Amino acid sequence: MHSSKKNRGLAFVTMGSEEEALSALKNLNLSTVNDRTIKVDFAKPKKKQPAVPSAPVEKNVVFVGNLTWRVRSRHLRELFASTPGVQSVEVIFHTTTPRRSAGYAFVSFSSKEEAEAAISTFNGKELMGRSINVMFKEDTVKKNKSSDSEEEKLEEAESSEESDS
């Protein structure tokens, strides 16, 4: 899709077998659908970057949460454009509704210092009408584990209060 309303005019179809794919190619290529001539061909694999052996690179990945479902990687690239060291931006999408963001993304930086600077600069900033959360990826795991244990403690306290009464 070019946007939520304009179709790009292409699709990928996975066939059950090579024979089915060859039959579709033979029977459907240059046929007419809704007054449009369609082209059917085998998908070409993405060109792979040549593997260059290098020293292990330390990942400095930042979690960006509380994103609106409309956000795309380009919006985050624009937001973080003034921040040095941005290596990649990836918005995570639902598998069931691929045009809808899952509400979070990951941004990789070339150094820990640059990632820390981005966290202090952008945590709590507004993007497309929502206040975003920015933290180290590892902190989200710790936060989730600590909130789970806090919930367990609350449940234990509530059940002991019930048994006391």
PDB file of C-alpha atoms in Angstrom:
ATOM      1  CA  MET A   1       0.000   0.000   0.000  1.00  0.00           C
ATOM      2  CA  HIS A   2       1.195   3.533  -0.766  1.00  0.00           C
ATOM      3  CA  SER A   3      -1.107   4.768   1.982  1.00  0.00           C
ATOM      4  CA  SER A   4      -4.138   3.445   3.817  1.00  0.00           C
ATOM      5  CA  LYS A   5      -6.270   4.197   0.735  1.00  0.00           C
ATOM      6  CA  LYS A   6      -4.030   3.711  -2.297  1.00  0.00           C
ATOM      7  CA  ASN A   7      -2.980   0.245  -3.398  1.00  0.00           C
ATOM      8  CA  ARG A   8       0.504  -0.200  -4.889  1.00  0.00           C
ATOM      9  CA  GLY A   9      -0.873  -2.638  -7.441  1.00  0.00           C
ATOM     10  CA  LEU A  10       1.179  -5.676  -6.532  1.00  0.00           C
ATOM     11  CA  ALA A  11       0.836  -8.826  -4.469  1.00  0.00           C
ATOM     12  CA  PHE A  12       2.865 -11.852  -3.463  1.00  0.00           C
ATOM     13  CA  VAL A  13       1.152 -15.227  -3.599  1.00  0.00           C
ATOM     14  CA  THR A  14       2.610 -18.387  -2.088  1.00  0.00           C
ATOM     15  CA  MET A  15       1.641 -21.463  -4.033  1.00  0.00           C
ATOM     16  CA  GLY A  16       1.327 -24.978  -2.627  1.00  0.00           C
ATOM     17  CA  SER A  17       3.784 -26.519  -5.079  1.00  0.00           C
ATOM     18  CA  GLU A  18       6.144 -25.674  -7.899  1.00  0.00           C
ATOM     19  CA  GLU A  19       3.657 -27.161 -10.383  1.00  0.00           C
ATOM     20  CA  GLU A  20       0.888 -24.830  -9.170  1.00  0.00           C
ATOM     21  CA  ALA A  21       3.237 -21.855  -9.442  1.00  0.00           C
ATOM     22  CA  LEU A  22       4.217 -22.793 -13.003  1.00  0.00           C
ATOM     23  CA  SER A  23       0.546 -23.267 -13.922  1.00  0.00           C
ATOM     24  CA  ALA A  24      -0.351 -19.834 -12.498  1.00  0.00           C
ATOM     25  CA  LEU A  25       2.536 -18.262 -14.375  1.00  0.00           C
ATOM     26  CA  LYS A  26       1.508 -19.962 -17.632  1.00  0.00           C
ATOM     27  CA  ASN A  27      -2.245 -19.317 -17.335  1.00  0.00           C
ATOM     28  CA  LEU A  28      -2.404 -15.900 -15.649  1.00  0.00           C
ATOM     29  CA  ASN A  29       0.530 -13.875 -16.971  1.00  0.00           C
ATOM     30  CA  LEU A  30      -0.710 -10.986 -19.119  1.00  0.00           C
ATOM     31  CA  SER A  31      -4.356 -11.827 -18.392  1.00  0.00           C
ATOM     32  CA  THR A  32      -6.923  -9.099 -17.675  1.00  0.00           C
ATOM     33  CA  VAL A  33      -8.409  -8.507 -14.208  1.00  0.00           C
ATOM     34  CA  ASN A  34     -10.806  -5.581 -13.629  1.00  0.00           C
ATOM     35  CA  ASP A  35      -9.805  -4.008 -16.969  1.00  0.00           C
ATOM     36  CA  ARG A  36      -6.105  -4.184 -16.070  1.00  0.00           C
ATOM     37  CA  THR A  37      -3.473  -6.431 -17.596  1.00  0.00           C
ATOM     38  CA  ILE A  38      -1.579  -8.263 -14.891  1.00  0.00           C
ATOM     39  CA  LYS A  39       1.951  -9.592 -14.963  1.00  0.00           C
ATOM     40  CA  VAL A  40       2.658 -12.829 -13.120  1.00  0.00           C
ATOM     41  CA  ASP A  41       6.261 -13.784 -12.437  1.00  0.00           C
ATOM     42  CA  PHE A  42       8.371 -15.488  -9.835  1.00  0.00           C
ATOM     43  CA  ALA A  43       9.484 -13.236  -6.989  1.00  0.00           C
ATOM     44  CA  LYS A  44      13.145 -12.357  -7.061  1.00  0.00           C
ATOM     45  CA  PRO A  45      15.050 -12.690  -3.771  1.00  0.00           C
ATOM     46  CA  LYS A  46      16.380  -9.516  -2.196  1.00  0.00           C
ATOM     47  CA  LYS A  47      19.993  -8.873  -3.009  1.00  0.00           C
ATOM     48  CA  LYS A  48      22.027  -9.948  -0.035  1.00  0.00           C
ATOM     49  CA  GLN A  49      24.861  -7.832   1.237  1.00  0.00           C
ATOM     50  CA  PRO A  50      28.159  -9.688   1.005  1.00  0.00           C
ATOM     51  CA  ALA A  51      29.065 -11.187   4.356  1.00  0.00           C
ATOM     52  CA  VAL A  52      32.021  -9.315   5.782  1.00  0.00           C
ATOM     53  CA  PRO A  53      33.583 -10.960   8.801  1.00  0.00           C
ATOM     54  CA  SER A  54      34.078  -8.396  11.519  1.00  0.00           C
ATOM     55  CA  ALA A  55      34.529  -8.101  15.238  1.00  0.00           C
ATOM     56  CA  PRO A  56      31.347  -8.529  17.276  1.00  0.00           C
ATOM     57  CA  VAL A  57      29.484  -5.241  17.453  1.00  0.00           C
ATOM     58  CA  GLU A  58      27.949  -4.186  20.739  1.00  0.00           C
ATOM     59  CA  LYS A  59      24.259  -3.500  20.303  1.00  0.00           C
ATOM     60  CA  ASN A  60      22.873  -0.342  21.855  1.00  0.00           C
ATOM     61  CA  VAL A  61      19.191  -0.885  21.258  1.00  0.00           C
ATOM     62  CA  VAL A  62      16.558   1.486  22.585  1.00  0.00           C
ATOM     63  CA  PHE A  63      12.896   0.527  23.041  1.00  0.00           C
ATOM     64  CA  VAL A  64      10.369   3.172  21.945  1.00  0.00           C
ATOM     65  CA  GLY A  65       6.869   2.503  23.265  1.00  0.00           C
ATOM     66  CA  ASN A  66       3.381   4.005  23.432  1.00  0.00           C
ATOM     67  CA  LEU A  67       3.384   4.642  19.684  1.00  0.00           C
ATOM     68  CA  THR A  68       0.207   5.251  17.740  1.00  0.00           C
ATOM     69  CA  TRP A  69      -0.692   2.455  15.316  1.00  0.00           C
ATOM     70  CA  ARG A  70      -0.150   4.872  12.395  1.00  0.00           C
ATOM     71  CA  VAL A  71       3.551   5.373  13.127  1.00  0.00           C
ATOM     72  CA  ARG A  72       6.066   4.118  10.568  1.00  0.00           C
ATOM     73  CA  SER A  73       9.851   3.810  10.606  1.00  0.00           C
ATOM     74  CA  ARG A  74      10.196   7.022   8.612  1.00  0.00           C
ATOM     75  CA  HIS A  75       8.409   8.965  11.381  1.00  0.00           C
ATOM     76  CA  LEU A  76      10.910   7.701  13.942  1.00  0.00           C
ATOM     77  CA  ARG A  77      13.855   8.339  11.595  1.00  0.00           C
ATOM     78  CA  GLU A  78      12.641  11.944  11.267  1.00  0.00           C
ATOM     79  CA  LEU A  79      12.212  12.243  15.051  1.00  0.00           C
ATOM     80  CA  PHE A  80      15.688  10.878  15.775  1.00  0.00           C
ATOM     81  CA  ALA A  81      17.340  12.666  12.804  1.00  0.00           C
ATOM     82  CA  SER A  82      19.046  15.230  15.045  1.00  0.00           C
ATOM     83  CA  THR A  83      20.533  12.465  17.211  1.00  0.00           C
ATOM     84  CA  PRO A  84      23.969  11.183  16.177  1.00  0.00           C
ATOM     85  CA  GLY A  85      24.707   7.480  15.894  1.00  0.00           C
ATOM     86  CA  VAL A  86      21.321   6.131  14.752  1.00  0.00           C
ATOM     87  CA  GLN A  87      22.046   2.896  12.901  1.00  0.00           C
ATOM     88  CA  SER A  88      18.592   1.433  12.356  1.00  0.00           C
ATOM     89  CA  VAL A  89      14.928   1.982  13.160  1.00  0.00           C
ATOM     90  CA  GLU A  90      12.360  -0.819  13.176  1.00  0.00           C
ATOM     91  CA  VAL A  91       8.680  -0.398  13.991  1.00  0.00           C
ATOM     92  CA  ILE A  92       7.100  -3.704  15.020  1.00  0.00           C
ATOM     93  CA  PHE A  93       3.814  -4.619  13.314  1.00  0.00           C
ATOM     94  CA  HIS A  94       0.986  -6.960  14.285  1.00  0.00           C
ATOM     95  CA  THR A  95       1.076 -10.230  12.383  1.00  0.00           C
ATOM     96  CA  THR A  96      -2.715 -10.309  12.046  1.00  0.00           C
ATOM     97  CA  THR A  97      -3.139  -6.696  10.881  1.00  0.00           C
ATOM     98  CA  PRO A  98       0.092  -5.886   9.006  1.00  0.00           C
ATOM     99  CA  ARG A  99      -0.771  -2.231   8.383  1.00  0.00           C
ATOM    100  CA  ARG A 100      -1.161  -1.559  12.106  1.00  0.00           C
ATOM    101  CA  SER A 101       1.846  -0.965  14.338  1.00  0.00           C
ATOM    102  CA  ALA A 102       2.061  -3.019  17.515  1.00  0.00           C
ATOM    103  CA  GLY A 103       2.734   0.244  19.360  1.00  0.00           C
ATOM    104  CA  TYR A 104       6.473  -0.085  19.833  1.00  0.00           C
ATOM    105  CA  ALA A 105       9.761   0.044  17.962  1.00  0.00           C
ATOM    106  CA  PHE A 106      13.496  -0.484  18.366  1.00  0.00           C
ATOM    107  CA  VAL A 107      16.200   2.038  17.492  1.00  0.00           C
ATOM    108  CA  SER A 108      19.869   0.965  17.356  1.00  0.00           C
ATOM    109  CA  PHE A 109      22.717   3.362  18.108  1.00  0.00           C
ATOM    110  CA  SER A 110      26.435   3.052  17.452  1.00  0.00           C
ATOM    111  CA  SER A 111      27.375   3.750  21.096  1.00  0.00           C
ATOM    112  CA  LYS A 112      25.861   3.491  24.544  1.00  0.00           C
ATOM    113  CA  GLU A 113      26.433   7.220  25.118  1.00  0.00           C
ATOM    114  CA  GLU A 114      24.455   8.139  21.986  1.00  0.00           C
ATOM    115  CA  ALA A 115      21.637   5.821  23.075  1.00  0.00           C
ATOM    116  CA  GLU A 116      21.612   7.389  26.573  1.00  0.00           C
ATOM    117  CA  ALA A 117      21.488  10.868  25.016  1.00  0.00           C
ATOM    118  CA  ALA A 118      18.505   9.830  22.870  1.00  0.00           C
ATOM    119  CA  ILE A 119      16.721   8.411  25.925  1.00  0.00           C
ATOM    120  CA  SER A 120      17.176  11.619  27.906  1.00  0.00           C
ATOM    121  CA  THR A 121      16.160  13.752  24.917  1.00  0.00           C
ATOM    122  CA  PHE A 122      13.111  11.834  23.671  1.00  0.00           C
ATOM    123  CA  ASN A 123      11.594  10.027  26.674  1.00  0.00           C
ATOM    124  CA  GLY A 124       8.223  11.697  27.286  1.00  0.00           C
ATOM    125  CA  LYS A 125       8.288  13.666  24.005  1.00  0.00           C
ATOM    126  CA  GLU A 126       5.151  13.743  21.901  1.00  0.00           C
ATOM    127  CA  LEU A 127       4.992  11.943  18.560  1.00  0.00           C
ATOM    128  CA  MET A 128       1.788  12.044  16.521  1.00  0.00           C
ATOM    129  CA  GLY A 129      -0.230  13.066  19.564  1.00  0.00           C
ATOM    130  CA  ARG A 130       1.180  10.522  22.036  1.00  0.00           C
ATOM    131  CA  SER A 131       3.817  10.808  24.734  1.00  0.00           C
ATOM    132  CA  ILE A 132       6.431   8.157  23.896  1.00  0.00           C
ATOM    133  CA  ASN A 133       8.452   5.986  26.275  1.00  0.00           C
ATOM    134  CA  VAL A 134      12.127   5.595  25.417  1.00  0.00           C
ATOM    135  CA  MET A 135      14.406   3.236  27.379  1.00  0.00           C
ATOM    136  CA  PHE A 136      17.081   0.622  26.883  1.00  0.00           C
ATOM    137  CA  LYS A 137      15.663  -2.599  25.491  1.00  0.00           C
ATOM    138  CA  GLU A 138      16.980  -4.552  28.496  1.00  0.00           C
ATOM    139  CA  ASP A 139      15.104  -2.220  30.885  1.00  0.00           C
ATOM    140  CA  THR A 140      11.765  -3.255  29.364  1.00  0.00           C
ATOM    141  CA  VAL A 141      12.472  -6.876  30.302  1.00  0.00           C
ATOM    142  CA  LYS A 142      13.473  -5.867  33.853  1.00  0.00           C
ATOM    143  CA  LYS A 143      10.410  -3.614  34.152  1.00  0.00           C
ATOM    144  CA  ASN A 144       8.092  -6.414  33.032  1.00  0.00           C
ATOM    145  CA  LYS A 145       9.670  -8.903  35.460  1.00  0.00           C
ATOM    146  CA  SER A 146       9.484  -6.461  38.379  1.00  0.00           C
ATOM    147  CA  SER A 147       5.854  -5.564  37.623  1.00  0.00           C
ATOM    148  CA  ASP A 148       5.046  -9.294  37.508  1.00  0.00           C
ATOM    149  CA  SER A 149       6.616  -9.846  40.929  1.00  0.00           C
ATOM    150  CA  GLU A 150       4.837  -6.761  42.318  1.00  0.00           C
ATOM    151  CA  GLU A 151       1.520  -8.148  41.056  1.00  0.00           C
ATOM    152  CA  GLU A 152       2.294 -11.494  42.735  1.00  0.00           C
ATOM    153  CA  LYS A 153       3.057  -9.707  46.029  1.00  0.00           C
ATOM    154  CA  LEU A 154      -0.242  -7.779  45.809  1.00  0.00           C
ATOM    155  CA  GLU A 155      -2.158 -10.985  45.117  1.00  0.00           C
ATOM    156  CA  GLU A 156      -0.480 -12.714  48.090  1.00  0.00           C
ATOM    157  CA  ALA A 157      -1.296  -9.760  50.372  1.00  0.00           C
ATOM    158  CA  GLU A 158      -4.911  -9.728  49.218  1.00  0.00           C
ATOM    159  CA  SER A 159      -5.335 -13.467  49.748  1.00  0.00           C
ATOM    160  CA  SER A 160      -3.797 -13.307  53.247  1.00  0.00           C
ATOM    161  CA  GLU A 161      -6.150 -10.419  54.118  1.00  0.00           C
ATOM    162  CA  GLU A 162      -9.111 -12.495  52.937  1.00  0.00           C
ATOM    163  CA  SER A 163      -8.039 -15.497  55.027  1.00  0.00           C
ATOM    164  CA  ASP A 164      -7.562 -13.254  58.122  1.00  0.00           C
ATOM    165  CA  SER A 165     -11.159 -11.962  57.903  1.00  0.00           C
TER     166      SER A 165
END
